XYZ file of C-alpha atoms in Angstrom:
307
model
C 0.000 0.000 0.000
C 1.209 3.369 -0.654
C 2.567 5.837 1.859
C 0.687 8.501 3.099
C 2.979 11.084 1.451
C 3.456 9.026 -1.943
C -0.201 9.252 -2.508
C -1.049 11.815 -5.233
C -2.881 14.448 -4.868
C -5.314 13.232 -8.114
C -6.115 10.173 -5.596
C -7.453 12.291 -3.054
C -9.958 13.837 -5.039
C -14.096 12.532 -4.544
C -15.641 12.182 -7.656
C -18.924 12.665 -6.616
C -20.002 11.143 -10.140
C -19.417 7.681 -8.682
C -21.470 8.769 -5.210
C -24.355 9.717 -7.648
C -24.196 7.113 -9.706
C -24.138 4.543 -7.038
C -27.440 5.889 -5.507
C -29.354 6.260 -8.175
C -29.138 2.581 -8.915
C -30.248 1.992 -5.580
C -32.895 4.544 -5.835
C -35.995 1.918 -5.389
C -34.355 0.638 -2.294
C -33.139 4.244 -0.946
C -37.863 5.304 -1.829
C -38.422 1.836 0.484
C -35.884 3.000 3.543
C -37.417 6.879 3.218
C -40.856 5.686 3.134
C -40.232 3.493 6.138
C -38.962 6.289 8.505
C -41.900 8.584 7.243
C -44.388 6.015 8.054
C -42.843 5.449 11.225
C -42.491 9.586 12.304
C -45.751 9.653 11.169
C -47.157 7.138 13.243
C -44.477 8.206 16.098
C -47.110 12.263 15.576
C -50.167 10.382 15.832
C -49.721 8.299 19.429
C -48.408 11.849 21.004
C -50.605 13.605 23.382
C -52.103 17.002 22.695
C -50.595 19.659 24.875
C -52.843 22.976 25.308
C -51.010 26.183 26.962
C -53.155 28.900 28.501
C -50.979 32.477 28.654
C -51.769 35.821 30.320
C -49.510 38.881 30.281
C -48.872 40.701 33.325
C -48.055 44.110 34.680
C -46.360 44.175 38.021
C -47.950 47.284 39.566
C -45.210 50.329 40.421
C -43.607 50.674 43.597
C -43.737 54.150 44.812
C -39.709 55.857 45.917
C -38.387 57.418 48.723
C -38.728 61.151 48.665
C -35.212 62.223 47.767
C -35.917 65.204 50.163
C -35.669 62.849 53.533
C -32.102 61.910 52.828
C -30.135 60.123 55.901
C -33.569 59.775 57.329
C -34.651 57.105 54.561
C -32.527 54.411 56.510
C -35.061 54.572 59.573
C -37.851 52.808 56.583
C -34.790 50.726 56.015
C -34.845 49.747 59.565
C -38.453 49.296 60.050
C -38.548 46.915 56.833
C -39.318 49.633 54.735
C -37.932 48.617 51.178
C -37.640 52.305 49.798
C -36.753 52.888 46.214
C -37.748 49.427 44.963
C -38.269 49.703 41.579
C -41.154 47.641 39.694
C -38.052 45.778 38.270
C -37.425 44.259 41.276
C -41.041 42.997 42.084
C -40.910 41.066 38.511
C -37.917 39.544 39.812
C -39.273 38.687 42.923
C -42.699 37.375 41.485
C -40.943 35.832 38.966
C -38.355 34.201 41.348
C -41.339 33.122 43.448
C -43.071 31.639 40.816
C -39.915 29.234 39.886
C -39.703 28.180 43.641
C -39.997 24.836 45.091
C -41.455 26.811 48.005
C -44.083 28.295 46.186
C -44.940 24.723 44.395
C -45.247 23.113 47.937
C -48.074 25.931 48.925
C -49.781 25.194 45.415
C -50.037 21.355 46.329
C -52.438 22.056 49.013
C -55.244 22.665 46.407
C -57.451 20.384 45.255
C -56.270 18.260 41.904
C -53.373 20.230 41.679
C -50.791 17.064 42.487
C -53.084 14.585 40.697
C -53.358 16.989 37.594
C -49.633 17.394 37.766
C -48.446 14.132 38.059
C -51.396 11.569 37.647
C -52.187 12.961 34.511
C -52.198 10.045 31.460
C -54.789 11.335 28.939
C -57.283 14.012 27.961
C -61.374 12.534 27.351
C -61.779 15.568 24.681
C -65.389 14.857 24.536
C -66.486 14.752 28.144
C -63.649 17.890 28.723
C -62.154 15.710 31.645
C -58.875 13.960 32.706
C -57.725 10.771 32.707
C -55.771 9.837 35.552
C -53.176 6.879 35.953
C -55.050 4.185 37.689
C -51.464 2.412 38.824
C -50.756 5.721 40.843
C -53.771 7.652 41.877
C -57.786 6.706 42.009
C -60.031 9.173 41.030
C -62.865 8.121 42.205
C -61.337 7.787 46.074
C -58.672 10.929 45.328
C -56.304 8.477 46.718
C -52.781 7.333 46.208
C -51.964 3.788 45.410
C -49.043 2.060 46.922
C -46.727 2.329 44.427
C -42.500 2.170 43.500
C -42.055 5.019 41.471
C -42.988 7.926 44.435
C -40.823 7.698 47.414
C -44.267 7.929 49.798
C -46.232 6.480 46.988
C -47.906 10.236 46.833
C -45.477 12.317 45.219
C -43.787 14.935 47.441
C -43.160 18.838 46.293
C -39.509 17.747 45.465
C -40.443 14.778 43.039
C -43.370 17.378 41.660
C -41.320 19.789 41.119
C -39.542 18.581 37.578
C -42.812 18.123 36.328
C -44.062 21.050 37.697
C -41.199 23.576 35.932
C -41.489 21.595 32.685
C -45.319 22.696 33.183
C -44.775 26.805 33.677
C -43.327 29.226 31.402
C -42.792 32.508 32.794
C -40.780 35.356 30.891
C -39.591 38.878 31.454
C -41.211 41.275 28.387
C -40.642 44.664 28.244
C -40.025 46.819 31.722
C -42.968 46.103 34.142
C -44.558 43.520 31.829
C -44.192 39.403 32.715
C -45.579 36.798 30.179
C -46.410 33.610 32.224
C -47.631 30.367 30.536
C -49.254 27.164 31.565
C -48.803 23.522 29.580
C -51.109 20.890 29.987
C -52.798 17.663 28.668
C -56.058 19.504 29.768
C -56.847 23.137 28.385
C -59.492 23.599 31.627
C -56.629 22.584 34.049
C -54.153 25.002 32.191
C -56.211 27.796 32.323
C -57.098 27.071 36.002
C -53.687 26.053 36.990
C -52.467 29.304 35.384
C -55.286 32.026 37.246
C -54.213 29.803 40.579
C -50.393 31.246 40.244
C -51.562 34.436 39.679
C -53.924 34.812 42.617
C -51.450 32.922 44.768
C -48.474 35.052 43.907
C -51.099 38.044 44.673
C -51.451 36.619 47.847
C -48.214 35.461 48.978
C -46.487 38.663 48.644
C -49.744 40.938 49.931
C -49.416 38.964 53.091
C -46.043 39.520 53.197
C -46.013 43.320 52.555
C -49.013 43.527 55.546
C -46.966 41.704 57.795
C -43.636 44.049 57.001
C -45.813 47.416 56.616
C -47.525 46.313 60.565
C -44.128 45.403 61.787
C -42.492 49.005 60.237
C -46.185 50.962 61.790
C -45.208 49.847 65.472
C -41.461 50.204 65.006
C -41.754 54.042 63.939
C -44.592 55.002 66.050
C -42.156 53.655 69.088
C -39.993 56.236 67.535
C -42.216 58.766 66.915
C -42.281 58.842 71.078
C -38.725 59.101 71.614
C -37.729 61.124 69.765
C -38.080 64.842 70.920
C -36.146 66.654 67.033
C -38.924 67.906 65.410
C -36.839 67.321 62.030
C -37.084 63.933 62.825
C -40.537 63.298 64.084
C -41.029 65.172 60.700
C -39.441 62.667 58.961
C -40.826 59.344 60.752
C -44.232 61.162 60.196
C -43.644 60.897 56.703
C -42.399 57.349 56.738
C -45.610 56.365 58.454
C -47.813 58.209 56.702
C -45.885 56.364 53.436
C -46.093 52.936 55.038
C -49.848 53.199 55.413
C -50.762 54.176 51.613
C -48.787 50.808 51.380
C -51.082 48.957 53.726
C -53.745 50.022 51.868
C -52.829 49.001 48.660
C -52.052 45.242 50.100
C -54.866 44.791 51.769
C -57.907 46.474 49.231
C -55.739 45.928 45.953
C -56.260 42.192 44.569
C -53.751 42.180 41.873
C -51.489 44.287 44.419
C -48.012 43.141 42.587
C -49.738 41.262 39.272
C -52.217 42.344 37.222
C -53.815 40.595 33.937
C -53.397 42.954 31.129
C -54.495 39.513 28.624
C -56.702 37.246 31.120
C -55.979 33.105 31.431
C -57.985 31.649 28.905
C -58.832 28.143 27.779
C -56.776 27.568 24.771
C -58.800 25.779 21.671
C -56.069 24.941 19.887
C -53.009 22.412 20.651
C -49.741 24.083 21.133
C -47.784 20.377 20.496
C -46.946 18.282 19.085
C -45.825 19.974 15.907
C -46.932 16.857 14.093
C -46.336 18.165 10.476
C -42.854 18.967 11.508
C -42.376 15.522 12.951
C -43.174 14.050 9.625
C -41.369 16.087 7.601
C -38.170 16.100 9.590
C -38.585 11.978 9.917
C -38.785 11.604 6.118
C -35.800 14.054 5.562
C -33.796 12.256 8.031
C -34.760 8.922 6.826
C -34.182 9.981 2.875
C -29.914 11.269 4.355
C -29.458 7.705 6.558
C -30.716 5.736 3.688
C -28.201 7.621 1.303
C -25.224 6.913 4.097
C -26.209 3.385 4.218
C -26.108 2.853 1.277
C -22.845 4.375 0.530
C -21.132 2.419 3.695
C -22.370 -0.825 2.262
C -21.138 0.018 -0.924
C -17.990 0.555 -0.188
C -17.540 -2.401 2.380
C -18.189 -4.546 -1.019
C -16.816 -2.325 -3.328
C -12.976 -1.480 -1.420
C -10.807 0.702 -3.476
C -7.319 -0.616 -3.528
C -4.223 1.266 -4.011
């Protein structure tokens, strides 16, 4: 055999004459191998489940700032749990961070169907608009867990939920002060539920929260308010008490205090997956290239050119 370096350059050159030539007498048998991966990506389309996702766009409602006037005196809000100058940019991060949360999953699992939905879920009964649960894992008559292998307690805890669960939400930063948040699901009713349940939980969460910081910062500044004898000062924890009220306010009378549905949940009518056209297509494309490549290998195991 020739040495690497005695092999001419003329050698080394494809004609891709011979490649051509080679598969177009095996065309009938390259039309059988194509058709068989279509049929089979087609086929592969039709046994996937419908997926329906239910969206809503949200504005995270503006936090009012400090005024700039106070100055030093802005770090007795700071001490009272006061969280001056926080920007509506920060609340999206928050909500958005709170959505994502194993935490917040764990408080969601104490509503009705919400685990079963989540991880029970085998099929959608278009007709009758209901789900199908797994039968091995969870009976829906009884709303009971089976004994079962898979689940650690046989009912699924809030750390096993949770991959499921994140696979499930979609939730996306638009433009500033604007959040789009998705729900996927076998059932469009349970993603459009699922979805206003986040929303009015998140609403929740962090109005209880701000109630329990604003009461906590109202007794901490009135205690100061009778201390101190400045008037500058008492001027200033006036202010930051008279501030820390409007917030009150808001939490406890304003429903969407930190989101609020600028595009409502809805109940989609249309699938969002599987792209099943795009399955096909990409199946017989793939199937048409592997049946060229086979049939080139095979070739050229029989056919060995010989130096």
């Amino acid at each position: 055999m020739d040495k690497l370096g005695d092999i001419e350059p003329k050698d080394q050159i494809i004609d891709l004459r011979d490649y051509l030539g080679v598969l177009w007498e095996k065309r009938v048998r390259i039309i059988i191998y194509s058709s068989l991966f279509a049929l089979a990506s087609v086929v592969y389309s039709l046994v996937l489940d419908n997926y329906y996702t239910s969206e809503s766009v949200l504005q995270v409602n503006q936090q009012e700032g400090v005024n700039p006037n106070l100055g030093q005196f802005a770090s007795l809000g700071s001490l009272a749990g006061l969280n001056f100058g926080l920007m509506d940019s920060d609340k999206s991060a928050q909500a958005m961070a709170l959505i994502e949360s194993r935490t917040f999953l764990k408080h969601l699992m104490d509503f009705e169907n919400v685990l079963p939905s989540l991880m029970a879920a085998e099929s959608y009964d278009k007709d009758n608009g209901r789900l199908i649960f797994d039968e091995n894992f969870y009976d829906s008559e009884t709303k009971k867990w089976k004994e079962n292998s898979v689940f650690k307690n046989d009912k699924p805890t809030y750390l096993e939920t949770y991959k499921t669960y994140s696979k499930t939400i979609y939730v996306k930063q638009l433009n500033s002060g604007f959040i789009s948040l998705k729900v996927e699901h076998l059932s469009p009713y349970f993603a459009q539920e699922f979805l206003q349940l986040i929303i009015e939980q998140v609403n929740f969460l962090m109005r209880q929260e701000e109630i329990m910081r604003t009461e906590r910062a109202r007794e901490y500044l009135e205690k100061q308010l009778g201390i101190n004898q400045l008037v500058e000062v008492n001027s200033a924890i006036s202010y930051l008490i008279e501030n820390n009220l409007k917030k009150e306010v808001a939490a406890r009378l304003d429903e969407f205090y930190v989101l609020k549905p600028i595009e409502e949940p809805f109940v989609p009518e249309k699938k969002s997956k599987p792209y099943r056209a795009l399955i096909s297509i990409l199946g017989t494309v793939l199937g048409f290239i592997f049946s060229c490549i086979f049939i080139l290998v095979r070739n050229k195991i029989k056919n060995p050119i010989h130096g």
